[in-house]
mmCIF file of C-alpha atoms and ligand atoms in Angstrom:
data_model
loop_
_atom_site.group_PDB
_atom_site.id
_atom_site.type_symbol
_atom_site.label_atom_id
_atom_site.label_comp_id
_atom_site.label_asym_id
_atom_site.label_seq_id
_atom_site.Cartn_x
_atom_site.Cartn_y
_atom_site.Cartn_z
ATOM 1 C CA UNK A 3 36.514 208.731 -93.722
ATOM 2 C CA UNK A 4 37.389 206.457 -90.776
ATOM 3 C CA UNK A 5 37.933 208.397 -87.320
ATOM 4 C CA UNK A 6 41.680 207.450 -85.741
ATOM 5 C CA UNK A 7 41.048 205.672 -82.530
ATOM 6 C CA UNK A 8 41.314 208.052 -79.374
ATOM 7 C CA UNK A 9 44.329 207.015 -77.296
ATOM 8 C CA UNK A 10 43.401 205.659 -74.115
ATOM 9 C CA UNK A 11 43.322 207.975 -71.266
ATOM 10 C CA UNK A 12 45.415 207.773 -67.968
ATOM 11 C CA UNK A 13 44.617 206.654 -64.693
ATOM 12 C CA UNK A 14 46.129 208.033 -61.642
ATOM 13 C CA UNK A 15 45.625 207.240 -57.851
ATOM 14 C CA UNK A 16 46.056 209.016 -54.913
ATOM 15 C CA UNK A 17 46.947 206.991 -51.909
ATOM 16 C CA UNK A 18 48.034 207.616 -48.233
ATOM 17 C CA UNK A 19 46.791 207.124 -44.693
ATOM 18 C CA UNK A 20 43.544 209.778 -43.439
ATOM 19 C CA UNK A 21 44.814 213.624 -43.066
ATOM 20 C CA UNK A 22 48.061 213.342 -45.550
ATOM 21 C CA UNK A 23 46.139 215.929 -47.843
ATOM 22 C CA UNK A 24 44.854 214.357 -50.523
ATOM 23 C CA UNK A 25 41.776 216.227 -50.650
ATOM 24 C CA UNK A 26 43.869 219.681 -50.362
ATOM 25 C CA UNK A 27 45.695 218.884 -53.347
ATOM 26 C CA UNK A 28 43.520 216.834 -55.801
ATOM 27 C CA UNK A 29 41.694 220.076 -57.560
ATOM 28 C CA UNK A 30 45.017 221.517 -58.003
ATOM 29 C CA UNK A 31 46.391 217.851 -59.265
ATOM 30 C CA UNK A 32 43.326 217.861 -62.206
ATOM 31 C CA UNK A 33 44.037 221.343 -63.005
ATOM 32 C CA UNK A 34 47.308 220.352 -63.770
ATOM 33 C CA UNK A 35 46.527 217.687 -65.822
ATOM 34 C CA UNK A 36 44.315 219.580 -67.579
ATOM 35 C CA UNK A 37 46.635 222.593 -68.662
ATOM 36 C CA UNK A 38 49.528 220.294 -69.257
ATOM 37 C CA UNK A 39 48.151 217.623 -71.330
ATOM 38 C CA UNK A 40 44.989 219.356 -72.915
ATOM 39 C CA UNK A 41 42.865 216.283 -71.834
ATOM 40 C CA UNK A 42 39.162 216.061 -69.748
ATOM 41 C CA UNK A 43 39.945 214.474 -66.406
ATOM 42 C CA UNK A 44 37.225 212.582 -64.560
ATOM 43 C CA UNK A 45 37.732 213.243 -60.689
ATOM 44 C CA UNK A 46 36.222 210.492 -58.448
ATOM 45 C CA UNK A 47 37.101 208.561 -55.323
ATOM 46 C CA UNK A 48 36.904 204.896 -53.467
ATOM 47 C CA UNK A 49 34.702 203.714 -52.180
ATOM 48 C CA UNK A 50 32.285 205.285 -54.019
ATOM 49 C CA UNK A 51 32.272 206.813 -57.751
ATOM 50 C CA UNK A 52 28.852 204.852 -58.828
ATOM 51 C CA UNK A 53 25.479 205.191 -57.280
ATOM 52 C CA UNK A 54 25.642 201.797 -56.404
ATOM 53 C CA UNK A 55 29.480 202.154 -54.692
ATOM 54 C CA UNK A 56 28.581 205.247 -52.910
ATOM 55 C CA UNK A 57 25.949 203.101 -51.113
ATOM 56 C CA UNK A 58 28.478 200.490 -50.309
ATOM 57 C CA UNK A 59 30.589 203.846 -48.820
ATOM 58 C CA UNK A 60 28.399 204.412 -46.585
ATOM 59 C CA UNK A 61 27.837 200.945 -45.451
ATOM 60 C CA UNK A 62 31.603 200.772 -45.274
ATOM 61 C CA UNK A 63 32.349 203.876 -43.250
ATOM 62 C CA UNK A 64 29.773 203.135 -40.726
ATOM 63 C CA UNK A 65 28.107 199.586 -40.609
ATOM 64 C CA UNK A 66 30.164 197.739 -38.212
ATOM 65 C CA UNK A 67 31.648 194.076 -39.870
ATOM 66 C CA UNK A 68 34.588 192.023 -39.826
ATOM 67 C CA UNK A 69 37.706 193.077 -42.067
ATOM 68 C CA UNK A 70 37.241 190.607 -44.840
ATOM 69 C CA UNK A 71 33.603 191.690 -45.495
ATOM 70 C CA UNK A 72 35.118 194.671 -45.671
ATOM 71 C CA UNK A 73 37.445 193.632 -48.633
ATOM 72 C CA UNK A 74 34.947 192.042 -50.883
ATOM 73 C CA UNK A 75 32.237 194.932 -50.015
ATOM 74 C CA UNK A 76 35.067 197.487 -51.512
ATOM 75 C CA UNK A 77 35.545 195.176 -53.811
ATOM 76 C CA UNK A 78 32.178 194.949 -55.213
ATOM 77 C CA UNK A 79 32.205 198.630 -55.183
ATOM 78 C CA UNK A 80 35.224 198.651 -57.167
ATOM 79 C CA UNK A 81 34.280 196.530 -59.950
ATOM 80 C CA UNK A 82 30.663 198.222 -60.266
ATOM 81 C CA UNK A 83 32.952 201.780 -60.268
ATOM 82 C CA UNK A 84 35.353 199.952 -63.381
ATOM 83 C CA UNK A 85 32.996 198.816 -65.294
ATOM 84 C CA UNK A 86 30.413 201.952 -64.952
ATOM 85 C CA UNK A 87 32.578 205.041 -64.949
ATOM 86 C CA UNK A 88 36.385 204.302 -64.994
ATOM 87 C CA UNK A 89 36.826 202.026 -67.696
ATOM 88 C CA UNK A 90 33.817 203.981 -70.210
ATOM 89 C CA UNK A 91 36.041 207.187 -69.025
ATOM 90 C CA UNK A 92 39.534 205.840 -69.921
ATOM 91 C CA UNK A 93 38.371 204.230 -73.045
ATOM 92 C CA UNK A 94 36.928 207.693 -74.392
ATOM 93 C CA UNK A 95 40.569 208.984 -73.942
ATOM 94 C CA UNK A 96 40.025 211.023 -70.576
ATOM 95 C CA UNK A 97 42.373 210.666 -67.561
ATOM 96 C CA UNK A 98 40.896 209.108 -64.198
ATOM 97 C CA UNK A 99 41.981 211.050 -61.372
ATOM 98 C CA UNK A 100 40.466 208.714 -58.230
ATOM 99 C CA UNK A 101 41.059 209.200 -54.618
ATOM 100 C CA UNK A 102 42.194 205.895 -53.537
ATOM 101 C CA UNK A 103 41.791 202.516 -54.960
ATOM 102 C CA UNK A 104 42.981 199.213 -54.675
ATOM 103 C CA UNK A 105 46.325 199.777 -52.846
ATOM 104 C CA UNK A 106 44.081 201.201 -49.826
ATOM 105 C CA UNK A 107 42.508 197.887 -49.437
ATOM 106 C CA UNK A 108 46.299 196.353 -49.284
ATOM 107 C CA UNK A 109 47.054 198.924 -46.594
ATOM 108 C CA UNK A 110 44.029 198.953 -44.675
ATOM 109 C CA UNK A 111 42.408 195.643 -44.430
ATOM 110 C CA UNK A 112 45.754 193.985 -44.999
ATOM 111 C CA UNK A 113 48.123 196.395 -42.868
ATOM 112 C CA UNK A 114 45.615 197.589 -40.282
ATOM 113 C CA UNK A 115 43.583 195.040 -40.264
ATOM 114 C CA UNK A 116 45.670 192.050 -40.735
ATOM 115 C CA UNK A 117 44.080 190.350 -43.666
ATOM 116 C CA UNK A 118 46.361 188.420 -45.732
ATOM 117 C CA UNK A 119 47.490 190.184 -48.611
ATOM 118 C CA UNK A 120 48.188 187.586 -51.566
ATOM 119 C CA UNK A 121 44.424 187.354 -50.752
ATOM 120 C CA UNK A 122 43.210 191.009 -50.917
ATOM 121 C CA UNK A 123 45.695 191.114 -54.320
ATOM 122 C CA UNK A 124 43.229 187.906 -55.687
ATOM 123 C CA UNK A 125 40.525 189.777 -54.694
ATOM 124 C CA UNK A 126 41.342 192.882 -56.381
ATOM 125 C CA UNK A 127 42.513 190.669 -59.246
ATOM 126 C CA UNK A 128 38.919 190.048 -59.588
ATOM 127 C CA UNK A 129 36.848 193.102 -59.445
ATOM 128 C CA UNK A 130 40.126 195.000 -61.719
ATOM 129 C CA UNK A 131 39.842 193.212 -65.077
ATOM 130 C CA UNK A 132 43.030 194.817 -65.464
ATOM 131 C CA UNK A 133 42.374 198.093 -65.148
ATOM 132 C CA UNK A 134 45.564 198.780 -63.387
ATOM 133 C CA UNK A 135 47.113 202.594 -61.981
ATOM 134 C CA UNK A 136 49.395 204.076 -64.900
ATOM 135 C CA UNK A 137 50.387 205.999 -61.950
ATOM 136 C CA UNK A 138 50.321 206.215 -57.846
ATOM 137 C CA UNK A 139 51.118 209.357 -56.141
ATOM 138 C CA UNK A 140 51.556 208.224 -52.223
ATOM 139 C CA UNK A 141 51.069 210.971 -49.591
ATOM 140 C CA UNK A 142 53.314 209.685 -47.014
ATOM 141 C CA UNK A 143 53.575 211.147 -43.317
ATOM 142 C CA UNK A 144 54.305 209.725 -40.049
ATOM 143 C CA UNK A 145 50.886 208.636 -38.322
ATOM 144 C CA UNK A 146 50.963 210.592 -35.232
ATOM 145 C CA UNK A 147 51.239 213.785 -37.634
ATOM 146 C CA UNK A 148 48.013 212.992 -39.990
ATOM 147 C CA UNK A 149 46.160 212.218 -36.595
ATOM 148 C CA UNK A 150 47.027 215.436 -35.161
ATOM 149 C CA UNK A 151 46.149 216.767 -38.535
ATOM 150 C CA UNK A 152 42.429 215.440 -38.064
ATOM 151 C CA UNK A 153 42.501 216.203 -34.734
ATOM 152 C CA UNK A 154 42.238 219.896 -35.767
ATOM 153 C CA UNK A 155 39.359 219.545 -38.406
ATOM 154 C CA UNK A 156 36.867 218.514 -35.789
ATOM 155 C CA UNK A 157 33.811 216.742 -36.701
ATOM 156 C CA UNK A 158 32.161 212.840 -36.753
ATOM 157 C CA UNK A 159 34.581 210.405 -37.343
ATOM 158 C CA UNK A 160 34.111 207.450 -39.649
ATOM 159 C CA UNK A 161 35.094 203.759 -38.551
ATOM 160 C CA UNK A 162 38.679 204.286 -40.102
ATOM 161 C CA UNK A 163 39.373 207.886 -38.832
ATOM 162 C CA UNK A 164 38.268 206.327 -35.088
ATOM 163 C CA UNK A 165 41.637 204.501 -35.342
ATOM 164 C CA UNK A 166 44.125 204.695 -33.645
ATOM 165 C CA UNK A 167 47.739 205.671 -34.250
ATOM 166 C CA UNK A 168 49.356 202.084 -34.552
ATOM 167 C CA UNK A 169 46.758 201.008 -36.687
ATOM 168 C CA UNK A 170 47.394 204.033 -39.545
ATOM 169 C CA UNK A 171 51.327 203.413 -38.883
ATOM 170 C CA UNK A 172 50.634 199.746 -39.987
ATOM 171 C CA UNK A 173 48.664 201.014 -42.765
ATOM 172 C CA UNK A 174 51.675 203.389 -43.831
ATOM 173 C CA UNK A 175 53.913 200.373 -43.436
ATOM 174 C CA UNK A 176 52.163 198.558 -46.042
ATOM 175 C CA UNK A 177 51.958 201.534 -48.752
ATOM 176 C CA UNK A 178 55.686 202.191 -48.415
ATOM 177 C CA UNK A 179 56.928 198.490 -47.597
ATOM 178 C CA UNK A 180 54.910 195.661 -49.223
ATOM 179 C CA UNK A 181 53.959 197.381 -52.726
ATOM 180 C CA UNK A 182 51.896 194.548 -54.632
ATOM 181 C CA UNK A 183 53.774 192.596 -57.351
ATOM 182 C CA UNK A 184 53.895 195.711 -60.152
ATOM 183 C CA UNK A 185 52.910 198.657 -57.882
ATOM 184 C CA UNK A 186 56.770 200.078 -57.035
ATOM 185 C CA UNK A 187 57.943 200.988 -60.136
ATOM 186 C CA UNK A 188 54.162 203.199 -60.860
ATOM 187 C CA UNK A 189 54.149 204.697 -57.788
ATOM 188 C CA UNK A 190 56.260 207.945 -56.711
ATOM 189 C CA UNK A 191 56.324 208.618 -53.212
ATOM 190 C CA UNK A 192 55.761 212.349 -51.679
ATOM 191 C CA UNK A 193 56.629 213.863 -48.220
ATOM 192 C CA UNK A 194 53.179 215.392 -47.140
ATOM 193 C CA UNK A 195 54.946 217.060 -43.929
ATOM 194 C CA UNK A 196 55.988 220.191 -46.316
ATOM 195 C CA UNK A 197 53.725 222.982 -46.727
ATOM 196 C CA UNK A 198 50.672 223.259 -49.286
ATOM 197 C CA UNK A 199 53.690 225.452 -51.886
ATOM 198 C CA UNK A 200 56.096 222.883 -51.389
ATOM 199 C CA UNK A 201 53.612 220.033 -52.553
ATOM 200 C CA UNK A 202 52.300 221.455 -55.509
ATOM 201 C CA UNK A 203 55.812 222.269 -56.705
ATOM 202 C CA UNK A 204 56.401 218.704 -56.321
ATOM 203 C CA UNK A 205 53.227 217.836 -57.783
ATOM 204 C CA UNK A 206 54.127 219.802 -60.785
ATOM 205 C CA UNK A 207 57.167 218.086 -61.756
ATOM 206 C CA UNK A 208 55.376 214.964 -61.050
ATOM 207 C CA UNK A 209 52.268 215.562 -63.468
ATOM 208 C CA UNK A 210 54.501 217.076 -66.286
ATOM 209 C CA UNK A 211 56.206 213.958 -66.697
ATOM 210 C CA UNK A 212 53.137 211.291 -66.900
HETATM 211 P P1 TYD B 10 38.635 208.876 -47.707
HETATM 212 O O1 TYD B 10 37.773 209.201 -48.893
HETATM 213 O O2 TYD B 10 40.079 209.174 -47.810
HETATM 214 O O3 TYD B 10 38.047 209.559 -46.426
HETATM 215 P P2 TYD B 10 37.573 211.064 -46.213
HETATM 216 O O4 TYD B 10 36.421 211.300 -47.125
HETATM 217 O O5 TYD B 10 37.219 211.040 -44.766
HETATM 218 O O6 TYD B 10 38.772 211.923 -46.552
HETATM 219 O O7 TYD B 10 38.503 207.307 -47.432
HETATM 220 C C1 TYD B 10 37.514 206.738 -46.676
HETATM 221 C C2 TYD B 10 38.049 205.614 -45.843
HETATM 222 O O8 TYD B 10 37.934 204.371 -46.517
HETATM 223 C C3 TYD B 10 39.500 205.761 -45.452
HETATM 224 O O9 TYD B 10 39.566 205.868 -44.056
HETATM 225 C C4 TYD B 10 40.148 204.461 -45.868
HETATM 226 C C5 TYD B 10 39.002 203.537 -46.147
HETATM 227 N N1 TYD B 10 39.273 202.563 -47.204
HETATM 228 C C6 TYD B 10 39.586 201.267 -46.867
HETATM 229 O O10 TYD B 10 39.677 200.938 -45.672
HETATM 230 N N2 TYD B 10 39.808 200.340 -47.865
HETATM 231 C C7 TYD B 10 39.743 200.659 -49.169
HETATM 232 O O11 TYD B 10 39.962 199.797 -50.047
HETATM 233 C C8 TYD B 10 39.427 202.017 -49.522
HETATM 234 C C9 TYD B 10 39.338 202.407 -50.966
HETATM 235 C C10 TYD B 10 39.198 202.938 -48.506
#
């Protein structure tokens, strides 16, 4: 007897600039998934999710270089995560639950660091073989809030988190101004000012409807 073909799974993004909470919220976001629509969920991140990406992380976070080596280093990352653990995931019917992908390299080497974006979307183009978000869930906060935010957590900052606040209010400008061609209509936008209750409530509305 032939075996019907699983469905493909889902993949969902979380974006937003350093210290909107994405990290508070993501274990709550898979547990979500996982009660409401009885499927595995693969949790990973960008950069990194591979061996080989996670080494490109690091390189990333703390090697300094200029902004477009940044976006084809990510890049390269990106595809190696794809091909090795997204796509194999997705295609086995589980849901993708990654922190960050390609609309962080829009907002950060585009918005922050002034790279032209019809080039980062080619770019991206590339290392995506059209794996695309099903679904974006944008933490958005004014920057001088999320820096006050990682203010308080202490600790060695990466390249990124080093900063400052005009840079991450560029960034923000990009997530919730200059979507790429597609990206609007997937993504839902949250206000990560309310408290950690507030969110989730939010959250759950959000996941019960994907
Ligand atoms: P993140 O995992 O959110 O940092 P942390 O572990 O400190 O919470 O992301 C790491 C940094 O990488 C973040 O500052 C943004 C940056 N980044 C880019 O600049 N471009 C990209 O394409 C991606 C995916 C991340």
């Amino acid at each position: 007897m032939s075996q019907t073909p699983k469905q493909r799974g889902k993949f969902i993004v979380l974006e937003g600039i350093d210290g909107a909470g994405k990290s508070t919220h993501i274990d709550f976001i898979a547990s979500t998934i996982r009660s409401a629509h009885r499927v595995e969920v693969l949790i990973t991140r960008e950069p990194g999710g591979t061996p080989l990406a996670e080494k490109i992380r690091e390189l990333l976070l703390h090697e300094p270089m200029d902004v477009q080596t940044e976006v084809l280093l990510v890049a390269a990352g990106r595809r190696d995560h794809i091909q090795r653990s997204i796509g194999p995931a997705l295609e086995r019917g589980d849901w993708v639950l990654c922190d960050r992908f390609i609309d962080s390299t829009r907002a950060y080497q585009g918005g922050g660091g002034g790279v032209d974006l019809g080039w980062i979307d080619a770019v991206n183009e590339a290392a995506c073989n059209g794996v695309l978000p099903d679904r974006v869930i944008l933490f958005d906060l004014p920057a001088h809030v999320a820096a006050q935010r990682r203010g308080g957590r202490g600790g060695q900052e990466d390249r990124f988190e080093a900063q400052d606040v005009a840079y991450f209010e560029r960034v923000r400008s990009v997530y919730l101004t200059q979507m790429r061609p597609g990206g609007q209509e997937k993504t839902v936008i949250l206000n990560a000012e309310l408290d950690v209750s507030r969110i989730q409530k939010e959250l759950h509305k959000i996941i019960i409807n994907l």
